[in-house]
PDB file of C-alpha atoms in Angstrom:
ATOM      1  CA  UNK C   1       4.847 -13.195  -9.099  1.00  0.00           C
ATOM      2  CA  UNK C   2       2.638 -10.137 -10.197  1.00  0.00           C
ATOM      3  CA  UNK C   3      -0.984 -12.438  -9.502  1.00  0.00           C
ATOM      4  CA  UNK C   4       0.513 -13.223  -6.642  1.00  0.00           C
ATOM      5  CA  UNK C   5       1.103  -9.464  -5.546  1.00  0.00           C
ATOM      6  CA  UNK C   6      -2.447  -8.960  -7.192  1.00  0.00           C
ATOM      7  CA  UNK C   7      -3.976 -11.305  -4.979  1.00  0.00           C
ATOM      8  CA  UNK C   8      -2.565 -10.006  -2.019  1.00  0.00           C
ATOM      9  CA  UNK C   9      -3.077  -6.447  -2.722  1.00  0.00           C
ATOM     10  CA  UNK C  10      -6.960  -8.184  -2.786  1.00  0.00           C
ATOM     11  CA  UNK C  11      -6.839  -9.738   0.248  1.00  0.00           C
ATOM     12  CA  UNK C  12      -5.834  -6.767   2.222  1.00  0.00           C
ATOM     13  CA  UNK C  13      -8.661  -4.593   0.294  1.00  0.00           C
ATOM     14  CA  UNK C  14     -10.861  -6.535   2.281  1.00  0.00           C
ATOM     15  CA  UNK C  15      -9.343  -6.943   5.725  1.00  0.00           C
ATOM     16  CA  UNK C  16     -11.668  -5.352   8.430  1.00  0.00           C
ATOM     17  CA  UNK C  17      -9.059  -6.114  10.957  1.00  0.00           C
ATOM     18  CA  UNK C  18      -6.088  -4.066   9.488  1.00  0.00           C
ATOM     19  CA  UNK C  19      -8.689  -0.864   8.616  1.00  0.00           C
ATOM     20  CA  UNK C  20      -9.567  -0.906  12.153  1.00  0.00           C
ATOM     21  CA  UNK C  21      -6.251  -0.801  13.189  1.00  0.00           C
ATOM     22  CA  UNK C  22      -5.201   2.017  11.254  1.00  0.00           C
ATOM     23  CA  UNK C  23      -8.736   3.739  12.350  1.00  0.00           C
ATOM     24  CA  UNK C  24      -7.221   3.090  16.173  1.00  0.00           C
ATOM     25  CA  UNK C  25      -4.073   4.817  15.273  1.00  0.00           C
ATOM     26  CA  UNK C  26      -4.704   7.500  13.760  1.00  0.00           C
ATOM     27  CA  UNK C  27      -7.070   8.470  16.339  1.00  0.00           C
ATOM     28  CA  UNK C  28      -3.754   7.918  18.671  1.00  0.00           C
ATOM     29  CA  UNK C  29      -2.346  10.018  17.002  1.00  0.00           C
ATOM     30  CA  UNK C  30      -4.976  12.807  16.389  1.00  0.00           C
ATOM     31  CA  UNK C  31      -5.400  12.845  20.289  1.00  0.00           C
ATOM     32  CA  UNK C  32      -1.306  13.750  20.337  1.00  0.00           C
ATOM     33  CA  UNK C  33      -1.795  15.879  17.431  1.00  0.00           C
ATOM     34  CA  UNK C  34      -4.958  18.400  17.813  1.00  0.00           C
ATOM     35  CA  UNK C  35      -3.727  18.833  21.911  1.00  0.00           C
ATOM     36  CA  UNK C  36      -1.163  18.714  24.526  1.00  0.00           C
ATOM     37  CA  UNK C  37      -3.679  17.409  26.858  1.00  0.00           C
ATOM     38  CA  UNK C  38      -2.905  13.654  25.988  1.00  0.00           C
ATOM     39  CA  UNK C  39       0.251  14.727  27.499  1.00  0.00           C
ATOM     40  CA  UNK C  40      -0.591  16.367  30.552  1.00  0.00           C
ATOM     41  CA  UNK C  41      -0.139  20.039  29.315  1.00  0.00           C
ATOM     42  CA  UNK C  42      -3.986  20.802  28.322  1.00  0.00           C
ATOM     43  CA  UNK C  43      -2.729  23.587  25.760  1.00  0.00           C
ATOM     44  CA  UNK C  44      -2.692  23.002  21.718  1.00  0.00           C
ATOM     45  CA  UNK C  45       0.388  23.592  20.130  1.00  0.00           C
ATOM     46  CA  UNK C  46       2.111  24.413  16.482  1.00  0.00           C
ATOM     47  CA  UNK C  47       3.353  21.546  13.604  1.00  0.00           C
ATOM     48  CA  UNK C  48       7.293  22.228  14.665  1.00  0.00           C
ATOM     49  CA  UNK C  49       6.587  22.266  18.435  1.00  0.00           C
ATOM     50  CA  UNK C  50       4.642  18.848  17.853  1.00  0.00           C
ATOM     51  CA  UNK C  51       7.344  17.289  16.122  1.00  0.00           C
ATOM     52  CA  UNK C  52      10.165  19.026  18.474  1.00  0.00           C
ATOM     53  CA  UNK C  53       8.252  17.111  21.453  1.00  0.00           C
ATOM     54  CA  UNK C  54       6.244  14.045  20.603  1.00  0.00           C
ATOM     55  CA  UNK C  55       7.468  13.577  16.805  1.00  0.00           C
ATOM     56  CA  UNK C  56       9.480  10.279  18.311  1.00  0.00           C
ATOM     57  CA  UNK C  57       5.608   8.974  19.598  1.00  0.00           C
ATOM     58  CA  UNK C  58       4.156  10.024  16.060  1.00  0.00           C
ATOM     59  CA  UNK C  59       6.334   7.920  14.308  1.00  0.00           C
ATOM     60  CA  UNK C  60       6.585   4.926  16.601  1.00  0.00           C
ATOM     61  CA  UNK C  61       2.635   4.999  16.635  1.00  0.00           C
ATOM     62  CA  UNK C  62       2.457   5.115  12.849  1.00  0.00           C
ATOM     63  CA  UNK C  63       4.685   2.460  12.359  1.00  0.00           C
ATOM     64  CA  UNK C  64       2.696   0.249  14.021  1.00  0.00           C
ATOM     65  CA  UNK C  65       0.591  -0.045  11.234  1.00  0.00           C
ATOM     66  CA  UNK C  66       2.964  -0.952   8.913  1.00  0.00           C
ATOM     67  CA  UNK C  67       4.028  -3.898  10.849  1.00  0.00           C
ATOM     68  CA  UNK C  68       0.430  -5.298  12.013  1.00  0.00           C
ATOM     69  CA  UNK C  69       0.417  -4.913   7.916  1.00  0.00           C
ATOM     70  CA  UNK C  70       3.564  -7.099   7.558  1.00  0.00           C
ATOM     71  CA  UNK C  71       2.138  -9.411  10.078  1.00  0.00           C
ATOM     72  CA  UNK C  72      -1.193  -9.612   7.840  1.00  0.00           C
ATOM     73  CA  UNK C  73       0.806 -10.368   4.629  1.00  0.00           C
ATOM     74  CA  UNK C  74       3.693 -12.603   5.796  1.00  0.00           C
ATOM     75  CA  UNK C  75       1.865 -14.392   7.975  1.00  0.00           C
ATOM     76  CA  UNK C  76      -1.726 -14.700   7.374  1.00  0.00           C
ATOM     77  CA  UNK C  77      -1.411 -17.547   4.866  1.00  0.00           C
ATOM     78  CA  UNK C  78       0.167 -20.059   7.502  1.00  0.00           C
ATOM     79  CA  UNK C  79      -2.755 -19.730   9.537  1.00  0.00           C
ATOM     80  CA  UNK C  80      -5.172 -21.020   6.808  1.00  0.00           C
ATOM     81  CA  UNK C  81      -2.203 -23.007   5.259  1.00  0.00           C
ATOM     82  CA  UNK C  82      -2.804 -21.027   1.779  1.00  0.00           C
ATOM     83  CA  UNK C  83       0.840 -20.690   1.520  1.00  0.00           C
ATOM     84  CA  UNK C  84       0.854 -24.434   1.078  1.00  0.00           C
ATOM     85  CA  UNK C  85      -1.576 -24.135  -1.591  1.00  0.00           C
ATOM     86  CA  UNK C  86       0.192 -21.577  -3.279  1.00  0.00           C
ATOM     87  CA  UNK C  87       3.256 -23.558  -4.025  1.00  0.00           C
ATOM     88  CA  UNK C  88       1.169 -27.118  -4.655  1.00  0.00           C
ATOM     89  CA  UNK C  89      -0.464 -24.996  -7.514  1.00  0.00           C
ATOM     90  CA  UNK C  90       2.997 -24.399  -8.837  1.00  0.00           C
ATOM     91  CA  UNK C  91       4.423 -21.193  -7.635  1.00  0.00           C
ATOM     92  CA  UNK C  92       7.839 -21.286  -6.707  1.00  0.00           C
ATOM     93  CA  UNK C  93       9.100 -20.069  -3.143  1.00  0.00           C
ATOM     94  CA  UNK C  94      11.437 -17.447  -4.196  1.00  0.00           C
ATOM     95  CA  UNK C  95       7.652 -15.898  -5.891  1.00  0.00           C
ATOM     96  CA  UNK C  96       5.684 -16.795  -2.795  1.00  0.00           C
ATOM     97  CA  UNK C  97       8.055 -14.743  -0.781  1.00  0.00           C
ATOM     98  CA  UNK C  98       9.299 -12.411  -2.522  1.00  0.00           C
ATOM     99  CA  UNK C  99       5.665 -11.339  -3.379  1.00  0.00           C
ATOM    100  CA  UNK C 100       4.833 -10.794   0.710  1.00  0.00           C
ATOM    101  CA  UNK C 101       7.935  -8.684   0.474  1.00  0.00           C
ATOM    102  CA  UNK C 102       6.923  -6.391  -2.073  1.00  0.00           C
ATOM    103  CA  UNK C 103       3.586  -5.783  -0.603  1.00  0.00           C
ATOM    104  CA  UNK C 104       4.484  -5.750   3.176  1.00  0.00           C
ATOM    105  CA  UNK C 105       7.533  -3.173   1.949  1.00  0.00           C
ATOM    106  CA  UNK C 106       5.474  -0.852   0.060  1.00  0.00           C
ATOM    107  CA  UNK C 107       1.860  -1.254   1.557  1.00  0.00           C
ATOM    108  CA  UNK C 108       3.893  -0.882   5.502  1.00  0.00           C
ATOM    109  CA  UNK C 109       5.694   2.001   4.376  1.00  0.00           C
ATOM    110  CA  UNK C 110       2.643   3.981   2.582  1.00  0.00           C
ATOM    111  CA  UNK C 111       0.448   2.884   6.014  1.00  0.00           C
ATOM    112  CA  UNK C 112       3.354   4.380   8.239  1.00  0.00           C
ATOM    113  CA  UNK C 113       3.160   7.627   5.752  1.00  0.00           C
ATOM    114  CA  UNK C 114      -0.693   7.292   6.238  1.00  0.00           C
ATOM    115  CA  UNK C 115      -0.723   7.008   9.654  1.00  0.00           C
ATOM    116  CA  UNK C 116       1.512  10.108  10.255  1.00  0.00           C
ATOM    117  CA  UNK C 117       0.723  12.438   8.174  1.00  0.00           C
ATOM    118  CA  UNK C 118      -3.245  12.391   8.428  1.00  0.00           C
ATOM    119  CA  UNK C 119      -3.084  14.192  11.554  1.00  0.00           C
ATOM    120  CA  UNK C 120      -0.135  16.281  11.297  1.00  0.00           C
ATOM    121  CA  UNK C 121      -1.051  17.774   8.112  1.00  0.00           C
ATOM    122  CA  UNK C 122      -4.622  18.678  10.089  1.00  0.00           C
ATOM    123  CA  UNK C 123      -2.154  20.217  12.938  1.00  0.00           C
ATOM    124  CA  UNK C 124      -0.411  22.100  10.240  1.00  0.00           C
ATOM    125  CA  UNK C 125      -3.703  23.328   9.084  1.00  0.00           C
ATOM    126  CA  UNK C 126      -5.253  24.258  12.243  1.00  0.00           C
ATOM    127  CA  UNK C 127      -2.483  26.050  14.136  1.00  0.00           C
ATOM    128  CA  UNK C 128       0.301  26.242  11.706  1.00  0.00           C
ATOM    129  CA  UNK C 129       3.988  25.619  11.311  1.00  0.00           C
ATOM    130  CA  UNK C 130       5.851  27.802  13.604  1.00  0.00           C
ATOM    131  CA  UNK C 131       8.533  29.038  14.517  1.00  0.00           C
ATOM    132  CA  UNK C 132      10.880  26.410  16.566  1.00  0.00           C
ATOM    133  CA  UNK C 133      12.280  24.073  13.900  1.00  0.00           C
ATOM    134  CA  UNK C 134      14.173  25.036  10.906  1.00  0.00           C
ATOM    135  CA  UNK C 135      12.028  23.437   8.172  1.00  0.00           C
ATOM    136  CA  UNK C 136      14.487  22.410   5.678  1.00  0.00           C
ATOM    137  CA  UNK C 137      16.433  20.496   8.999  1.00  0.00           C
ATOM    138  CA  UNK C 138      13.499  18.445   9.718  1.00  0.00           C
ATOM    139  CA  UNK C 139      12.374  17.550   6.188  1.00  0.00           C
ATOM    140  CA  UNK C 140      15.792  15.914   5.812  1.00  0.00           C
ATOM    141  CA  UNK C 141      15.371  13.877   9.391  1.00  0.00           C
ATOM    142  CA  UNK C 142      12.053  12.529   8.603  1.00  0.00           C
ATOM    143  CA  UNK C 143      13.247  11.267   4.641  1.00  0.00           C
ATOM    144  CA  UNK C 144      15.881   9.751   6.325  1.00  0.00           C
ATOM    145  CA  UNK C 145      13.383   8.009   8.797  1.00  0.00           C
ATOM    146  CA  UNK C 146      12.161   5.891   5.735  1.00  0.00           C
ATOM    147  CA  UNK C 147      15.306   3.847   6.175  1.00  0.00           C
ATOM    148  CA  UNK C 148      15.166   2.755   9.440  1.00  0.00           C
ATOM    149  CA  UNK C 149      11.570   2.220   9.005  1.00  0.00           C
ATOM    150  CA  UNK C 150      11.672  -0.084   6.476  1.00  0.00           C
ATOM    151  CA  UNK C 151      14.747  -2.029   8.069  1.00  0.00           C
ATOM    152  CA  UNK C 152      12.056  -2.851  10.647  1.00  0.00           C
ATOM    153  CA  UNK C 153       9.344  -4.092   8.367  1.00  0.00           C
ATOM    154  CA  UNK C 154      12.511  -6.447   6.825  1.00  0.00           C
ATOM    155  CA  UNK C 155      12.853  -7.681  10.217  1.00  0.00           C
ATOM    156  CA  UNK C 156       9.194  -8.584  10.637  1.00  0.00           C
ATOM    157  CA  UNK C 157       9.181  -9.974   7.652  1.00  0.00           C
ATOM    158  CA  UNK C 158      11.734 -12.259   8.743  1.00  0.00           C
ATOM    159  CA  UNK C 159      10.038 -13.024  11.931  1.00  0.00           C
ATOM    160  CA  UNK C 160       6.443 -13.655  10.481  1.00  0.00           C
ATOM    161  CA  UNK C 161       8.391 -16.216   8.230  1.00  0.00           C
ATOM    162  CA  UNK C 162       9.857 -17.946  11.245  1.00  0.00           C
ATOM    163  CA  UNK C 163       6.913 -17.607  13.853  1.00  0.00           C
ATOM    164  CA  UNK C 164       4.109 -18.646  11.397  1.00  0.00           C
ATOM    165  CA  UNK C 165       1.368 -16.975  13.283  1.00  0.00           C
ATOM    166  CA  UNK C 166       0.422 -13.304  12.380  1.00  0.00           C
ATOM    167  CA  UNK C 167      -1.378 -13.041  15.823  1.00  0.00           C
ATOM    168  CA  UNK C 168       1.547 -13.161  17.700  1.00  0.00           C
ATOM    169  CA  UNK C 169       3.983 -10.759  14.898  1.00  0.00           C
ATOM    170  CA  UNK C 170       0.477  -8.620  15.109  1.00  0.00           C
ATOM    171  CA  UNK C 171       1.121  -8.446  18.957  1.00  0.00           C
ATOM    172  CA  UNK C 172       4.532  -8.134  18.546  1.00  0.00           C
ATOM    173  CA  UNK C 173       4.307  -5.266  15.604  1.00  0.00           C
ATOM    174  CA  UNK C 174       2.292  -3.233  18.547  1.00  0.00           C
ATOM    175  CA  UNK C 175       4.399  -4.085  21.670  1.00  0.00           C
ATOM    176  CA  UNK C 176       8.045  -3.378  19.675  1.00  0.00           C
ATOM    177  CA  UNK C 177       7.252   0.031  18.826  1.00  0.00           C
ATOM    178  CA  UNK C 178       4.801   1.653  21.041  1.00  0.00           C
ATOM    179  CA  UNK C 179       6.173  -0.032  24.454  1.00  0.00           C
ATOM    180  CA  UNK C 180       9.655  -0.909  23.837  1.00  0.00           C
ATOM    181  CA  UNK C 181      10.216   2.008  21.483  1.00  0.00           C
ATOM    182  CA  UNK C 182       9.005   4.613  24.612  1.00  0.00           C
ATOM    183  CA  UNK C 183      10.750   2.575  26.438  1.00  0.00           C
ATOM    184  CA  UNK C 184      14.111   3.693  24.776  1.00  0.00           C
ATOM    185  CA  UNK C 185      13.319   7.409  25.143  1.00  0.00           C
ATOM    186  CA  UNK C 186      12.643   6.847  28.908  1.00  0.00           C
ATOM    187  CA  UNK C 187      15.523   4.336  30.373  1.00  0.00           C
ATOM    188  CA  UNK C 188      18.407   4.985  27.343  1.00  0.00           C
ATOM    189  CA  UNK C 189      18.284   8.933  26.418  1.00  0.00           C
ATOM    190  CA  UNK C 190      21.995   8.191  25.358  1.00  0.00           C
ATOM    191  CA  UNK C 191      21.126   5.456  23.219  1.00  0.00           C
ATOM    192  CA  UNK C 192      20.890   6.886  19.458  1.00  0.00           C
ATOM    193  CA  UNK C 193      22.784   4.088  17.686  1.00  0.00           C
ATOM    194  CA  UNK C 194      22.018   3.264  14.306  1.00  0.00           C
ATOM    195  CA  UNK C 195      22.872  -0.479  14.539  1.00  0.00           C
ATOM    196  CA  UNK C 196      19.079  -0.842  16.320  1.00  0.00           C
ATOM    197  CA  UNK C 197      16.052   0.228  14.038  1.00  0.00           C
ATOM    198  CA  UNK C 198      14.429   1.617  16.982  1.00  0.00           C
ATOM    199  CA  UNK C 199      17.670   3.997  18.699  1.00  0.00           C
ATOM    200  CA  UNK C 200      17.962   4.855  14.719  1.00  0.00           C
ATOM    201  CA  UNK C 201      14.222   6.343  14.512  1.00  0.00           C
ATOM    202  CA  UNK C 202      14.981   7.837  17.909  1.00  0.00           C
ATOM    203  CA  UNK C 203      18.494   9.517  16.535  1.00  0.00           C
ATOM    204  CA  UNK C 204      16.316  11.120  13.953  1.00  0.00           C
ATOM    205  CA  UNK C 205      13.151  12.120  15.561  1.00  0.00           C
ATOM    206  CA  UNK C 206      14.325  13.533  18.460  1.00  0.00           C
ATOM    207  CA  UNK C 207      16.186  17.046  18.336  1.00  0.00           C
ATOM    208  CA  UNK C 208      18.910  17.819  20.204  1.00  0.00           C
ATOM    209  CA  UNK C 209      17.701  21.266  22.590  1.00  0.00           C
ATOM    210  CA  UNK C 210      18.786  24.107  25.626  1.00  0.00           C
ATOM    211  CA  UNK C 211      16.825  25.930  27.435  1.00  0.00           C
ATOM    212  CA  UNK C 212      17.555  30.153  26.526  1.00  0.00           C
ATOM    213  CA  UNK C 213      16.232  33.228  27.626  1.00  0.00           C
ATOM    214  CA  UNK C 214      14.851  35.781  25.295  1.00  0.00           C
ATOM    215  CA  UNK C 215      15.285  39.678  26.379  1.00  0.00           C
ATOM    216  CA  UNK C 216      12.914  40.687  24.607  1.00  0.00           C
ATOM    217  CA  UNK C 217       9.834  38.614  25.895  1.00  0.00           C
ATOM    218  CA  UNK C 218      11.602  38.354  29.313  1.00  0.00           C
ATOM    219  CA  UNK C 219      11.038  34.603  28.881  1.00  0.00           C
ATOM    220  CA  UNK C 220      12.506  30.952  28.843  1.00  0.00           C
ATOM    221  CA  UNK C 221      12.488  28.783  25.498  1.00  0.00           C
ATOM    222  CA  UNK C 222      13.548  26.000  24.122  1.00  0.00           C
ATOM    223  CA  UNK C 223      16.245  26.123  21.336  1.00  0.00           C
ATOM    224  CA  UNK C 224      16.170  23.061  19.148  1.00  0.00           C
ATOM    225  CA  UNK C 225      18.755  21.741  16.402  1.00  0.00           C
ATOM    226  CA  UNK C 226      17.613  20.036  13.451  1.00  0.00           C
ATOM    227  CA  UNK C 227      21.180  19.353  11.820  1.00  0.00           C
ATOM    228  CA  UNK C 228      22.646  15.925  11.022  1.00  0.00           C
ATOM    229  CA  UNK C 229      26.092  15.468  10.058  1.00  0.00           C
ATOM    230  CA  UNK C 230      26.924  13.770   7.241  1.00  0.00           C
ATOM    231  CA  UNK C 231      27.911  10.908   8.934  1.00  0.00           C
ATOM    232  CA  UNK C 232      24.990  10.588  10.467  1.00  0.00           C
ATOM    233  CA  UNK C 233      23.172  10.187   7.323  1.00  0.00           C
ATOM    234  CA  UNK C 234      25.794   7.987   5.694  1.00  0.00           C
ATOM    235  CA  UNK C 235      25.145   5.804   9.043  1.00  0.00           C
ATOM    236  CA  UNK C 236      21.606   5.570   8.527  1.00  0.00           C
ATOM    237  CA  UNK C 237      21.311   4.797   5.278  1.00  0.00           C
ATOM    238  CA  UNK C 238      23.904   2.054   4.897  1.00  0.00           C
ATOM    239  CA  UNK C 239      23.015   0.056   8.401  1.00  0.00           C
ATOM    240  CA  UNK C 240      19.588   0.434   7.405  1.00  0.00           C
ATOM    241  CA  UNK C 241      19.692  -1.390   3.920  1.00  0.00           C
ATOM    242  CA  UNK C 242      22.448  -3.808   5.007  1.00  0.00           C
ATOM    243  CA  UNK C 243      20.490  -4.905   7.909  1.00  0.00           C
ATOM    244  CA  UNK C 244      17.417  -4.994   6.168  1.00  0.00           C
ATOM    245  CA  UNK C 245      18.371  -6.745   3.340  1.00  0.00           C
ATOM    246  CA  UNK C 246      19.961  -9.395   5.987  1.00  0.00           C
ATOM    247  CA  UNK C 247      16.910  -9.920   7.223  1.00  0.00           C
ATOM    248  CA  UNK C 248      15.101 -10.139   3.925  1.00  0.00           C
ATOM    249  CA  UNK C 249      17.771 -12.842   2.882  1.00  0.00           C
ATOM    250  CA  UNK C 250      17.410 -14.569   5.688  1.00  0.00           C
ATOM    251  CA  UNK C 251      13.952 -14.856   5.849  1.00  0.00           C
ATOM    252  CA  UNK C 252      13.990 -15.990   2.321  1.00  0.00           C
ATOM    253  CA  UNK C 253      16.539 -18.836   3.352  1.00  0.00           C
ATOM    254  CA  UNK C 254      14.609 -20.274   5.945  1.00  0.00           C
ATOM    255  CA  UNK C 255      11.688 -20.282   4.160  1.00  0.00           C
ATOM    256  CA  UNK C 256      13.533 -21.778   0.972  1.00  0.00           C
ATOM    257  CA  UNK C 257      14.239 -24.940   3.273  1.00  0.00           C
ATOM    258  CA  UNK C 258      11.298 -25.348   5.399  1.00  0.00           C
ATOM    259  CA  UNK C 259       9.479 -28.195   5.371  1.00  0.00           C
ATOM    260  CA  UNK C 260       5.585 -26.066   5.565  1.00  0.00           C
ATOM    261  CA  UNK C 261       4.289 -28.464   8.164  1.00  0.00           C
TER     262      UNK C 261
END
C-alpha cells in the first residue's frame, strides 16, 4: 500500500488542475479576507471580526479544496481505468482503496488548512487580532472543525467510489459547500445539528451574538460568544467519526464487490 500512496502523492505533484483550484480559492478568500468590500461594507476589518462574520464562508470556501482533492484521488483512476490496472498488476482492493483514503484524508485536510489560513494569517498580520472574540474560545471551535471536515471528505470518498467520474464529485465538491453550505446560513439559521457535516461546520463557525451599547463610546456593538458546552464537543466529535467511518466502510464495501466495468 505505501507505492501505492507514493504514486499518488506523484500524481497530484503534477496536477495543474487541482493547483489552479487552490490558486482560485485562495484568492476567494483573500478578497473576503484583506476587505469588507466583497461584502458590501467597503471597510477592512480585524482577524476576530473576520472570523465573527464571514469565518462560516472561510471555511466552506477552503474546504472546497479538499474535496475537488478527494475527487482527484478517488476518482481520477476510473476515468483512465488505472484502477483496473492497479489490481490486474496484483494489488489487492482493500490497498487500492484504502490508499485513496489515506491521501484524500490527509492531503484534503492539509489543503482545507492551506486554503484558510494563507489569508487569514495575512489579515492577522495586516490589521491584527482584535478585540471581539475571546481567543482561547475560538481556537477550540476551529480544532473541533477538523471533525466535521473530515466526515465530509469520508463522504466524498464514498461518493467518488460510487459515481466513478471525478468531474462530476469535482462539481459536486464545489456546489455542496459553497452553494448549499450558504445556503444553510441563509434559509435554516436554526439548523446547527451535528448529524449533517455541513449544520456541524455551521454550529462551530458561527458565534452566537447581541447587539449592546457601550457608555463610554456612546455606541452600538456586537457582543459575541465563543463558548461550547461540553456536549457540544462530545457531539461533534463522536457523529463526526461514526459517520465518517460509515462512509469510509461503505465505500470500501461497494468497491470490494464491484465488478470495475
Amino acid at each position: 500500500m505505501n507505492n501505492l500512496i507514493k504514486s499518488q502523492l506523484y500524481q497530484l505533484r503534477k496536477e495543474k488542475v487541482l493547483i489552479t483550484f487552490l490558486i482560485v480559492i485562495i484568492i476567494m478568500e483573500f478578497t473576503a479576507a484583506i476587505s469588507e468590500t466583497s461584502f458590501g461594507m467597503g471597510t477592512t476589518i480585524t482577524a476576530d471580526t473576520l472570523l465573527a462574520e464571514n469565518g462560516h464562508y472561510l471555511v466552506l470556501v477552503a474546504m472546497a479544496f479538499g474535496l475537488l482533492l478527494t475527487a482527484q484521488v478517488c476518482g481520477s483512476d476510473f476515468n483512465d481505468r488505472t484502477a483496473n490496472y492497479e489490481l490486474m498488476s496484483g494489488h489487492l482492493r482493500r490497498e487500492v482503496y484504502f490508499s485513496k483514503a489515506v491521501v484524500s484524508l490527509t492531503g484534503g485536510m492539509m489543503g482545507t488548512v492551506v486554503a484558510f489560513s494563507v489569508p487569514f494569517m495575512f489579515n492577522v498580520a495586516r490589521w491584527g487580532w482584535g478585540t471581539d472574540l475571546d481567543v482561547k474560545g475560538v481556537l477550540i471551535r476551529y480544532l473541533l472543525l477538523i471533525f466535521p471536515v473530515l466526515r465530509i471528505i469520508c463522504e466524498f470518498i464514498f461518493l467518488s467510489f460510487l459515481i466513478k467520474n471525478s468531474y462530476v464529485v469535482m462539481a459536486m465538491g464545489f456546489i455542496v459547500p459553497i452553494g448549499l453550505g450558504q445556503s444553510v446560513v441563509g434559509y435554516f439559521p436554526d439548523c446547527k445539528s451535528v448529524l449533517l457535516g455541513l449544520t456541524n461546520i455551521y454550529k462551530l463557525a458561527v458565534f452566537p451574538s447581541w447587539m449592546g451599547y457601550t457608555v463610554a463610546d456612546l455606541k452600538y456593538v456586537y457582543v459575541y460568544d465563543t463558548s461550547l458546552s461540553l456536549e457540544d464537543i462530545i457531539l461533534t466529535v463522536v457523529a463526526s467519526l461514526a459517520i465518517g467511518s460509515f462512509f469510509l466502510w461503505l465505500g470500501y464495501q461497494y468497491f470490494k464487490n464491484d465488478d470495475m466495468r
